[in-house]
Amino acid sequence: MAQEEAPSTDLITLTRHVLSEGFRLGPAATGDLTLLLNAIQTTSKFIATNVRRARLINLVGLAGETNVQGEEQKKLDVLSNDIMVNSLRASGKTAVLVSEELEEAVIIDEKNRGKYCVVFDPLDGSSNIDAGVNIGTIFGIYHIKPESKGTVEDVLRPGRDMVAAGYVMYGSSCNLVLSTGNGVNGYTLDASLGEFILTHPDIQVPSRGKIYSINEGNSCYYHEPVLKYLHSIKNPPSGKSPYSARYIGSMVADVHRTLLYGGIFCYPNDKKSKSGKLRLLYEAFPMAYLTEQAGGVATTGTERILDLQPTNIHERCSVFLGSKEDVQDLIKFYEGSK
């Protein structure tokens, strides 16, 4: 009878892993980013606990307000935003905060001001809370410009300027996926320890997948390149299998699956939503950053997402991301429509 494998006794926590990355930088590492990421993981644990208990403590349902996007705010949305803002301010490492839930950027007062700017969606996919579907927190981190004391201009920059990005997914387990510019790693919250443990080191998106993820209910509004691409993967040449459709409607969950299994995630602009629906700063940029760090491609169909220049903090854009070969196939349809 085969012996059961003993559990690992060398647990690599998120803090340990990020610190070890810092050590590689030598004297250039200040530890500030580690402390900032520590504030984000503490916030994530708090949100994860409340997501699990939402129904029991009456956090599900509407809070009676709408956010800047005109979407009705769930109680848990509001709570998550407050937790994020307070934790990031208290870290002493931030200068500017941009949240999906707040119309204006939060400029941190001088005594608590640091050198980083954090853009975030505190609870993405929150319309799915009642149904128990995976939801998450998305974040991106910029270093303020040299000589700046922290203004909105410090975040109105292309996504390629970010120094870190990640998301936390709340579901059957709580997963944190992070890149500090040196690949992508995934961590799982061990509730008994209260620590995020490294469980998915060096995530690499397969070069081609078998899954496409898009809200086909909007297909009557789609532009021709998207329709032609969808037709090509659903009706491949004989001998090839069509792609499978998987669409959760929670960006964190759909992108998480795409990073692990490959394929393509699509949320295009269309005749109804001319600029797209996803927000550039705190949804498209962080997910594009992670995708590229994992060896994938992220595009609007015509431009690399990380090269876009934001003009306002709640700007929207078209998003296609995932396996390199799949996204390149999609781009060819855009190039052919010129």
GROMACS .gro file of N, CA and C in nm, residues 124 138 167 169 177 203 205 213 246-266 278 283-284 286-288 290-291 319-322:
model
  123
  124ASP      N    1  -1.547   4.337  -0.731
  124ASP     CA    2  -1.587   4.316  -0.870
  124ASP      C    3  -1.684   4.198  -0.878
  138ILE      N    4  -0.988   4.370  -0.735
  138ILE     CA    5  -0.883   4.389  -0.836
  138ILE      C    6  -0.804   4.514  -0.797
  167TYR      N    7  -0.524   4.039  -0.805
  167TYR     CA    8  -0.665   4.029  -0.766
  167TYR      C    9  -0.678   3.925  -0.657
  169MET      N   10  -0.972   3.650  -0.524
  169MET     CA   11  -1.099   3.588  -0.562
  169MET      C   12  -1.159   3.520  -0.439
  177VAL      N   13  -0.384   3.642  -0.651
  177VAL     CA   14  -0.291   3.627  -0.764
  177VAL      C   15  -0.220   3.762  -0.781
  203ILE      N   16   0.273   3.117  -1.257
  203ILE     CA   17   0.159   3.086  -1.345
  203ILE      C   18   0.193   3.126  -1.489
  205VAL      N   19   0.017   3.122  -1.878
  205VAL     CA   20  -0.101   3.096  -1.960
  205VAL      C   21  -0.062   3.002  -2.074
  213SER      N   22  -1.470   3.305  -2.348
  213SER     CA   23  -1.553   3.360  -2.242
  213SER      C   24  -1.604   3.497  -2.284
  246ARG      N   25  -1.756   2.938  -2.171
  246ARG     CA   26  -1.764   2.948  -2.025
  246ARG      C   27  -1.771   3.095  -1.989
  247TYR      N   28  -1.883   3.139  -1.933
  247TYR     CA   29  -1.895   3.280  -1.896
  247TYR      C   30  -1.965   3.291  -1.762
  248ILE      N   31  -1.892   3.337  -1.661
  248ILE     CA   32  -1.945   3.348  -1.525
  248ILE      C   33  -2.011   3.483  -1.503
  249GLY      N   34  -1.956   3.587  -1.565
  249GLY     CA   35  -2.010   3.721  -1.546
  249GLY      C   36  -1.944   3.794  -1.430
  250SER      N   37  -1.837   3.736  -1.378
  250SER     CA   38  -1.755   3.799  -1.275
  250SER      C   39  -1.613   3.801  -1.333
  251MET      N   40  -1.559   3.920  -1.361
  251MET     CA   41  -1.432   3.928  -1.433
  251MET      C   42  -1.320   3.850  -1.363
  252VAL      N   43  -1.313   3.862  -1.231
  252VAL     CA   44  -1.208   3.793  -1.157
  252VAL      C   45  -1.214   3.643  -1.182
  253ALA      N   46  -1.333   3.586  -1.174
  253ALA     CA   47  -1.349   3.441  -1.191
  253ALA      C   48  -1.318   3.399  -1.335
  254ASP      N   49  -1.367   3.476  -1.432
  254ASP     CA   50  -1.343   3.442  -1.573
  254ASP      C   51  -1.195   3.456  -1.610
  255VAL      N   52  -1.129   3.559  -1.561
  255VAL     CA   53  -0.987   3.578  -1.591
  255VAL      C   54  -0.903   3.473  -1.518
  256HIS      N   55  -0.940   3.440  -1.396
  256HIS     CA   56  -0.866   3.339  -1.320
  256HIS      C   57  -0.865   3.206  -1.396
  257ARG      N   58  -0.980   3.167  -1.445
  257ARG     CA   59  -0.988   3.043  -1.523
  257ARG      C   60  -0.903   3.053  -1.650
  258THR      N   61  -0.907   3.169  -1.715
  258THR     CA   62  -0.831   3.188  -1.839
  258THR      C   63  -0.681   3.179  -1.813
  259LEU      N   64  -0.633   3.238  -1.703
  259LEU     CA   65  -0.491   3.230  -1.670
  259LEU      C   66  -0.447   3.085  -1.647
  260LEU      N   67  -0.532   3.007  -1.582
  260LEU     CA   68  -0.493   2.870  -1.547
  260LEU      C   69  -0.511   2.772  -1.661
  261TYR      N   70  -0.621   2.787  -1.738
  261TYR     CA   71  -0.654   2.687  -1.840
  261TYR      C   72  -0.630   2.736  -1.983
  262GLY      N   73  -0.609   2.865  -2.000
  262GLY     CA   74  -0.590   2.919  -2.135
  262GLY      C   75  -0.722   2.952  -2.202
  263GLY      N   76  -0.713   3.000  -2.325
  263GLY     CA   77  -0.832   3.044  -2.398
  263GLY      C   78  -0.836   3.195  -2.405
  264ILE      N   79  -0.954   3.250  -2.424
  264ILE     CA   80  -0.967   3.395  -2.442
  264ILE      C   81  -1.087   3.449  -2.363
  265PHE      N   82  -1.064   3.562  -2.295
  265PHE     CA   83  -1.171   3.635  -2.227
  265PHE      C   84  -1.198   3.761  -2.308
  266CYS      N   85  -1.324   3.786  -2.336
  266CYS     CA   86  -1.361   3.900  -2.422
  266CYS      C   87  -1.469   3.986  -2.356
  278LEU      N   88  -1.577   4.765  -1.937
  278LEU     CA   89  -1.480   4.749  -1.829
  278LEU      C   90  -1.397   4.876  -1.811
  283GLU      N   91  -0.962   4.777  -1.378
  283GLU     CA   92  -1.005   4.644  -1.423
  283GLU      C   93  -0.914   4.598  -1.538
  284ALA      N   94  -0.912   4.674  -1.648
  284ALA     CA   95  -0.837   4.633  -1.767
  284ALA      C   96  -0.686   4.634  -1.742
  286PRO      N   97  -0.488   4.618  -1.454
  286PRO     CA   98  -0.432   4.511  -1.369
  286PRO      C   99  -0.441   4.374  -1.434
  287MET      N  100  -0.555   4.344  -1.499
  287MET     CA  101  -0.571   4.211  -1.559
  287MET      C  102  -0.481   4.195  -1.682
  288ALA      N  103  -0.461   4.304  -1.757
  288ALA     CA  104  -0.369   4.299  -1.872
  288ALA      C  105  -0.225   4.280  -1.824
  290LEU      N  106  -0.123   4.131  -1.546
  290LEU     CA  107  -0.108   3.992  -1.503
  290LEU      C  108  -0.098   3.897  -1.623
  291THR      N  109  -0.185   3.922  -1.722
  291THR     CA  110  -0.187   3.835  -1.841
  291THR      C  111  -0.053   3.838  -1.913
  319VAL      N  112  -1.184   4.495  -2.406
  319VAL     CA  113  -1.084   4.403  -2.350
  319VAL      C  114  -1.092   4.265  -2.415
  320PHE      N  115  -0.977   4.219  -2.463
  320PHE     CA  116  -0.958   4.080  -2.506
  320PHE      C  117  -0.827   4.035  -2.444
  321LEU      N  118  -0.828   3.928  -2.369
  321LEU     CA  119  -0.702   3.882  -2.309
  321LEU      C  120  -0.702   3.730  -2.294
  322GLY      N  121  -0.581   3.675  -2.286
  322GLY     CA  122  -0.569   3.531  -2.267
  322GLY      C  123  -0.450   3.472  -2.339
   0.00000   0.00000   0.00000
